[in-house]
């Protein structure tokens, strides 16, 4: 009898010890999915929305900015693309810093700096100043855009991670619905005042820039109250801090749940995940990691494997898909309000059907007259001080289509494999893009263009 009782006690003690030791993914699952996760997802969605506002905000202001700063089409193209150039050039660097210094430590300062540069850029006196500041803005935007998905995902176990990322993207998409409305409220105003010190006239598009950057300031302030990623903390050998974050997550997620209120977080030891070893050991090699050669070595060690034999096919394929997606979603979208504005002006004045590209060539060869009785365009340049109301309507339609299709993708993701979904999405988008260039009805062309975007 005594022997059997001893065996039972040993088994129970072994079980209790087993519950106190867990991998980071098992520990995250033990925190449950609740209030804290919702806060992280909403915050991440807001950061993603800030990236969209800052990088794509120029697309609405571009027609008006080009008039105010007297820009050529080439200069408009540079101004539209320069922010993305900053994002592309710096994303690898920010990714490395986020891996070695921490997600929060990189994202919070870049959110504040991004807003500061946006604020200064609203006082730009010429093309050169605007380009330099928008380039710097792109660099700082990249700090959060390159890291926010990792930050959001690392608060979720594998079971919930994909869903969390999709929900964060959905929140960003939903917030983007208000983007055309914000642009309409600010850009289409008629007030202005002189700033003699800078020799500029402060017009609504400059205030629109500041409004686009405000979300970054707000997100930076909110970040002060959020913890560092527990997965990063564990990888950086900050075991106790990682446990503290996990306990806090468990407390937030269970305190309002009657079934889980009395449950305690029993894990006391986290097992290191070999796939998440930090790029540079933050506890050692402190002096070495600051040297340029050390940073270059780390970048090479993290990047080179992607192009080795076992990964090269996936790297090339993923890069091609991402390039196609972002070229369309951001590169082409940058010109979307400009394209819409010209098509709406053409449709309002002419009945002759033309293809999309023909209308744009027609618009570039000579500007449309403001006089409604004129039958032909005049050669003199006419400034655009506000955008056509239909431009905002169609852009709003785009945002609603985007939210609707994203909901469809979230639903499909639960039922089907991701590869067929990706194949269907890219195929439909590609066909709509090609047809939008071939159709001679401008309005049909616009909606095919909308579906593609």
XYZ file of C-alpha atoms in Angstrom:
453
model
C 0.000 0.000 0.000
C 2.797 2.394 0.940
C 4.708 1.578 -2.264
C 1.686 2.300 -4.490
C 1.089 5.633 -2.715
C 4.756 6.575 -3.195
C 4.527 5.767 -6.922
C 1.382 7.905 -7.250
C 3.084 10.842 -5.482
C 6.115 10.535 -7.772
C 3.863 10.564 -10.857
C 1.993 13.626 -9.598
C 5.225 15.477 -8.796
C 6.595 14.581 -12.263
C 3.409 15.965 -13.877
C 3.674 19.170 -11.835
C 7.309 19.614 -12.863
C 6.344 19.032 -16.503
C 3.733 21.797 -16.341
C 6.343 24.236 -15.020
C 8.673 23.738 -18.012
C 7.513 24.677 -21.513
C 8.638 25.972 -24.883
C 7.706 29.567 -25.748
C 4.901 28.360 -28.048
C 3.429 26.151 -25.297
C 3.711 29.025 -22.818
C 1.913 31.393 -25.190
C -0.895 28.858 -25.583
C -1.200 28.683 -21.779
C -1.803 32.467 -21.644
C -4.995 31.899 -23.699
C -6.365 34.166 -26.431
C -8.168 37.125 -24.924
C -8.201 40.824 -24.099
C -4.435 41.327 -24.292
C -4.198 39.663 -27.723
C -7.028 41.844 -28.990
C -5.163 44.961 -27.807
C -1.974 43.846 -29.595
C -3.885 43.101 -32.819
C -5.696 46.465 -32.762
C -2.445 48.298 -32.030
C -0.622 46.434 -34.816
C -3.456 47.265 -37.210
C -3.095 50.936 -36.260
C 0.673 50.823 -36.921
C 0.063 49.169 -40.314
C -2.509 51.856 -41.081
C 0.078 54.512 -40.188
C 2.466 52.943 -42.714
C -0.271 53.147 -45.381
C -1.197 56.748 -44.509
C 2.416 57.939 -44.524
C 3.528 56.115 -47.663
C 0.397 56.464 -49.807
C -0.833 59.839 -48.491
C 1.271 61.550 -51.141
C -0.891 59.951 -53.871
C -3.878 62.141 -52.936
C -1.845 65.293 -52.461
C 0.383 64.818 -55.539
C -1.820 66.626 -58.111
C -2.129 69.627 -55.767
C 1.519 69.525 -54.596
C 2.717 69.459 -58.224
C 0.871 72.713 -58.845
C 2.051 74.418 -55.647
C 5.713 73.434 -56.079
C 5.593 73.639 -59.915
C 6.654 70.016 -60.502
C 7.147 68.247 -63.830
C 5.751 64.732 -64.401
C 9.230 63.290 -63.780
C 9.482 65.146 -60.464
C 5.995 63.945 -59.498
C 7.117 60.365 -60.174
C 10.232 60.817 -58.033
C 8.225 62.391 -55.219
C 5.690 59.567 -55.326
C 8.335 56.834 -55.269
C 10.972 58.291 -52.939
C 9.214 57.191 -49.733
C 9.163 53.582 -50.967
C 12.841 53.844 -51.870
C 13.563 54.759 -48.242
C 11.493 51.779 -47.046
C 13.262 49.333 -49.388
C 16.802 50.534 -48.645
C 16.415 50.459 -44.853
C 14.095 47.481 -44.226
C 16.935 44.928 -44.010
C 18.837 47.163 -41.589
C 15.807 47.731 -39.350
C 15.072 43.993 -39.376
C 18.600 43.311 -38.108
C 18.347 45.972 -35.385
C 14.944 44.642 -34.295
C 16.479 41.161 -33.962
C 19.458 42.387 -31.946
C 18.061 45.312 -29.938
C 14.374 44.461 -29.602
C 11.115 45.112 -31.458
C 9.844 47.843 -29.167
C 13.218 49.578 -28.860
C 13.325 50.047 -32.645
C 9.673 50.692 -33.497
C 8.812 53.294 -30.856
C 11.584 55.809 -31.755
C 10.986 55.367 -35.507
C 7.265 56.130 -35.055
C 8.139 59.413 -33.302
C 10.870 60.293 -35.809
C 8.554 59.505 -38.741
C 5.989 61.988 -37.409
C 8.676 64.636 -36.769
C 9.948 64.387 -40.372
C 6.363 64.502 -41.725
C 5.711 67.642 -39.677
C 8.824 69.342 -41.080
C 8.040 68.178 -44.648
C 4.711 70.013 -44.502
C 6.771 73.227 -44.553
C 8.822 72.222 -47.624
C 9.776 75.210 -49.770
C 10.829 73.322 -52.909
C 11.099 69.949 -54.630
C 14.578 69.103 -53.264
C 13.595 69.679 -49.631
C 10.405 67.653 -50.057
C 12.244 64.715 -51.685
C 14.931 64.562 -48.953
C 12.355 64.687 -46.146
C 10.038 62.119 -47.775
C 13.036 59.821 -48.255
C 13.900 60.129 -44.538
C 10.241 59.557 -43.725
C 10.352 56.313 -45.732
C 13.401 55.164 -43.758
C 11.644 55.758 -40.431
C 8.350 54.212 -41.644
C 10.326 51.105 -42.538
C 11.305 50.675 -38.883
C 7.727 49.764 -37.984
C 6.588 48.250 -41.300
C 9.500 45.770 -41.271
C 8.944 44.758 -37.648
C 5.267 45.018 -36.743
C 4.291 41.599 -38.160
C 7.039 39.921 -36.126
C 5.984 41.845 -32.997
C 2.317 40.919 -33.441
C 3.035 37.269 -34.279
C 5.344 36.727 -31.322
C 2.528 37.317 -28.823
C 0.572 34.408 -30.323
C 1.100 30.669 -30.362
C 1.230 28.849 -33.685
C -2.474 28.003 -33.403
C -3.553 31.672 -33.387
C -0.650 33.396 -35.171
C -1.973 33.313 -38.738
C -5.416 34.477 -37.622
C -3.893 37.341 -35.606
C -1.894 38.604 -38.604
C -4.995 38.466 -40.841
C -7.070 40.348 -38.233
C -4.348 42.994 -37.907
C -4.339 43.432 -41.680
C -8.138 43.648 -41.664
C -8.085 46.449 -39.080
C -5.576 48.352 -41.237
C -7.837 47.813 -44.271
C -10.922 48.950 -42.356
C -9.165 52.115 -41.150
C -8.093 52.802 -44.751
C -11.790 53.257 -45.652
C -11.581 56.649 -43.947
C -8.477 57.619 -45.937
C -10.364 59.160 -48.928
C -12.698 60.935 -46.490
C -9.740 62.462 -44.610
C -8.208 63.542 -47.933
C -11.501 65.084 -49.068
C -12.010 66.953 -45.771
C -8.546 68.555 -45.880
C -7.326 68.787 -49.494
C -10.532 70.254 -50.933
C -10.557 73.234 -48.562
C -9.901 76.724 -49.942
C -8.156 78.496 -47.054
C -4.508 79.546 -47.180
C -2.113 81.835 -45.324
C 1.377 83.136 -45.976
C 4.471 82.082 -44.007
C 6.852 85.004 -44.742
C 9.780 83.465 -42.876
C 9.871 80.507 -45.302
C 8.446 82.300 -48.321
C 5.615 79.783 -48.773
C 1.835 79.813 -48.766
C 0.481 77.274 -46.288
C -2.368 75.424 -48.016
C -4.639 72.474 -46.988
C -2.410 69.760 -48.529
C 0.333 70.668 -46.047
C -2.037 70.147 -43.108
C -3.148 66.864 -44.727
C 0.461 65.636 -44.453
C 0.483 66.325 -40.698
C -2.866 64.533 -40.221
C -1.467 61.471 -42.050
C 1.485 61.425 -39.650
C -0.559 61.874 -36.448
C -1.351 58.157 -36.202
C 2.398 57.486 -35.888
C 2.640 59.904 -32.967
C -0.364 58.281 -31.248
C 1.007 54.747 -31.820
C 4.383 55.813 -30.423
C 2.711 57.067 -27.224
C 0.592 53.898 -26.870
C 3.735 51.772 -27.336
C 4.997 53.107 -23.994
C 2.316 51.004 -22.256
C 2.951 47.777 -24.193
C 5.617 45.164 -23.348
C 8.459 43.809 -25.444
C 7.865 40.569 -27.355
C 8.361 37.573 -25.005
C 9.828 35.533 -27.842
C 12.500 38.184 -28.447
C 13.237 38.443 -24.700
C 13.759 34.695 -24.458
C 16.003 34.695 -27.533
C 18.030 37.533 -25.995
C 18.576 35.473 -22.805
C 16.243 37.708 -20.768
C 14.390 34.720 -19.333
C 12.838 36.401 -16.287
C 11.511 39.345 -18.321
C 9.941 36.937 -20.841
C 8.176 35.102 -18.004
C 6.988 38.403 -16.547
C 5.405 39.367 -19.897
C 3.739 35.942 -20.178
C 2.311 36.238 -16.633
C 0.972 39.695 -17.499
C -0.628 38.323 -20.688
C -2.223 35.476 -18.720
C -3.545 37.876 -16.090
C -5.080 40.230 -18.704
C -6.634 37.375 -20.667
C -8.152 35.537 -17.698
C -9.239 38.294 -15.300
C -12.534 38.935 -17.121
C -13.174 35.279 -17.983
C -15.251 33.563 -15.263
C -14.099 30.077 -16.293
C -10.410 31.008 -16.123
C -10.402 33.581 -13.285
C -8.946 31.185 -10.722
C -6.374 29.644 -13.066
C -2.754 30.429 -12.262
C 0.179 30.591 -14.664
C 2.384 27.756 -13.432
C 5.220 27.843 -15.980
C 8.501 28.825 -14.334
C 11.049 27.709 -16.931
C 11.084 28.428 -20.674
C 12.985 26.184 -23.048
C 14.946 28.057 -25.727
C 13.710 27.691 -29.294
C 16.701 26.824 -31.484
C 15.058 28.613 -34.441
C 14.966 31.866 -32.475
C 18.539 32.308 -31.317
C 19.292 36.061 -31.405
C 21.378 37.387 -34.284
C 23.883 38.808 -31.781
C 24.100 37.685 -28.180
C 22.984 40.766 -26.276
C 24.603 39.654 -23.025
C 28.047 39.127 -24.521
C 30.197 40.597 -27.276
C 28.853 44.029 -26.349
C 31.787 45.913 -27.814
C 32.166 43.689 -30.861
C 28.560 44.070 -32.013
C 28.983 47.853 -32.296
C 31.700 47.554 -34.918
C 30.793 47.923 -38.588
C 32.470 44.630 -39.524
C 30.427 42.784 -36.899
C 27.170 44.294 -38.183
C 28.093 43.426 -41.792
C 29.000 39.888 -40.719
C 25.637 39.430 -38.994
C 23.766 40.777 -42.048
C 25.697 38.373 -44.288
C 25.137 35.380 -41.963
C 21.390 36.057 -41.882
C 21.016 36.778 -45.601
C 23.379 34.349 -47.348
C 21.426 31.147 -46.421
C 18.390 32.488 -48.340
C 20.383 32.160 -51.572
C 21.886 28.743 -50.884
C 20.764 25.669 -52.788
C 18.126 24.510 -50.295
C 16.360 27.913 -50.156
C 17.054 29.670 -53.482
C 13.865 28.447 -55.223
C 11.604 29.602 -52.370
C 13.488 32.909 -52.052
C 13.112 33.732 -55.752
C 9.456 32.662 -55.862
C 8.516 34.578 -52.681
C 10.404 37.669 -53.867
C 8.677 37.582 -57.270
C 5.215 37.280 -55.669
C 5.963 40.054 -53.152
C 7.375 42.306 -55.880
C 4.283 41.804 -58.065
C 1.935 42.375 -55.137
C 3.609 45.502 -53.755
C 4.329 46.975 -57.183
C 0.577 46.881 -57.834
C -0.761 47.547 -54.333
C 1.575 50.484 -53.626
C 3.436 51.447 -56.804
C 0.402 51.612 -59.112
C -1.876 52.796 -56.290
C 0.396 55.804 -55.835
C -0.913 57.115 -59.183
C -4.489 55.951 -58.689
C -5.992 59.318 -57.595
C -4.099 61.042 -60.458
C -5.432 58.497 -62.989
C -8.971 58.800 -61.600
C -8.858 62.581 -61.636
C -7.848 62.667 -65.319
C -10.437 60.058 -66.340
C -13.201 61.935 -64.500
C -12.159 65.192 -66.170
C -12.140 63.484 -69.581
C -15.539 61.790 -69.104
C -17.062 65.099 -67.963
C -15.948 66.881 -71.162
C -15.743 64.278 -73.938
C -17.982 61.454 -75.174
C -15.436 59.746 -77.413
C -14.435 56.349 -75.914
C -10.720 55.946 -75.263
C -8.496 53.406 -73.574
C -6.991 54.201 -70.172
C -3.480 54.828 -71.528
C -4.825 57.011 -74.358
C -6.667 59.226 -71.862
C -3.498 59.646 -69.783
C -1.440 60.522 -72.883
C -4.155 62.993 -73.855
C -4.031 64.540 -70.366
C -0.224 64.876 -70.459
C -0.074 66.394 -73.941
C -2.217 69.347 -72.814
C -4.184 70.074 -69.649
C -7.963 70.097 -69.594
C -9.592 73.505 -69.632
C -11.668 74.686 -66.706
C -14.151 76.314 -69.080
C -17.035 73.855 -69.512
C -17.912 75.255 -72.964
C -14.489 74.622 -74.447
C -14.377 71.730 -76.911
C -10.647 71.309 -77.028
C -7.864 71.344 -74.487
C -5.633 74.374 -74.273
C -1.850 74.361 -74.079
C -1.517 76.637 -71.059
C -0.937 74.952 -67.697
C -3.877 75.046 -65.296
C -3.249 74.404 -61.625
C -5.192 71.698 -59.814
C -6.106 73.104 -56.406
C -8.595 70.365 -55.482
C -9.532 66.886 -56.692
C -12.730 65.880 -58.504
C -15.355 64.515 -56.089
C -15.632 61.312 -58.175
C -11.961 60.641 -57.456
C -12.790 60.326 -53.758
C -15.921 58.244 -54.484
C -14.047 55.677 -56.564
C -11.180 55.502 -54.068
C -13.733 54.908 -51.309
C -15.201 52.102 -53.445
C -11.708 50.616 -53.675
C -11.363 50.557 -49.881
C -14.761 48.849 -49.443
C -13.851 46.243 -52.086
C -10.538 45.712 -50.275
C -12.237 45.095 -46.915
C -14.830 42.778 -48.500
C -12.223 40.695 -50.312
C -10.013 40.531 -47.216
C -12.961 39.123 -45.238
C -13.397 36.560 -48.023
C -9.702 35.625 -47.800
C -9.941 35.271 -43.986
C -12.928 32.924 -44.451
C -11.224 30.965 -47.258
C -8.020 30.667 -45.207
C -9.899 28.585 -42.630
C -11.214 26.139 -45.223
C -8.635 25.914 -47.995
C -4.897 25.675 -48.514
C -3.122 29.031 -48.908
C -1.503 28.236 -52.286
C -4.805 27.927 -54.271
C -6.031 31.164 -52.633
C -2.850 32.967 -53.676
C -3.083 31.525 -57.210
C -6.715 32.636 -57.656
C -6.060 36.124 -56.238
C -3.028 36.770 -58.473
C -4.725 35.333 -61.584
C -7.912 37.402 -61.170
C -5.897 40.553 -60.423
C -3.664 39.985 -63.452
C -6.613 39.464 -65.830
C -8.417 42.575 -64.506
C -5.217 44.608 -64.900
C -4.737 43.529 -68.531
C -8.423 44.086 -69.422
C -8.388 47.564 -67.795
C -5.812 48.611 -70.426
C -7.734 47.103 -73.376
C -11.322 48.192 -72.660
C -12.369 51.448 -74.356
C -15.108 52.357 -71.877
C -13.377 54.565 -69.242
C -15.814 53.689 -66.434
C -15.531 49.908 -67.019
C -11.765 50.386 -67.138
C -11.841 52.145 -63.743
C -13.701 49.287 -62.054
C -11.434 46.638 -63.558
C -8.545 48.735 -62.224
C -10.273 48.865 -58.809
C -10.619 45.061 -58.659
C -6.957 44.634 -59.630
C -5.793 46.959 -56.840
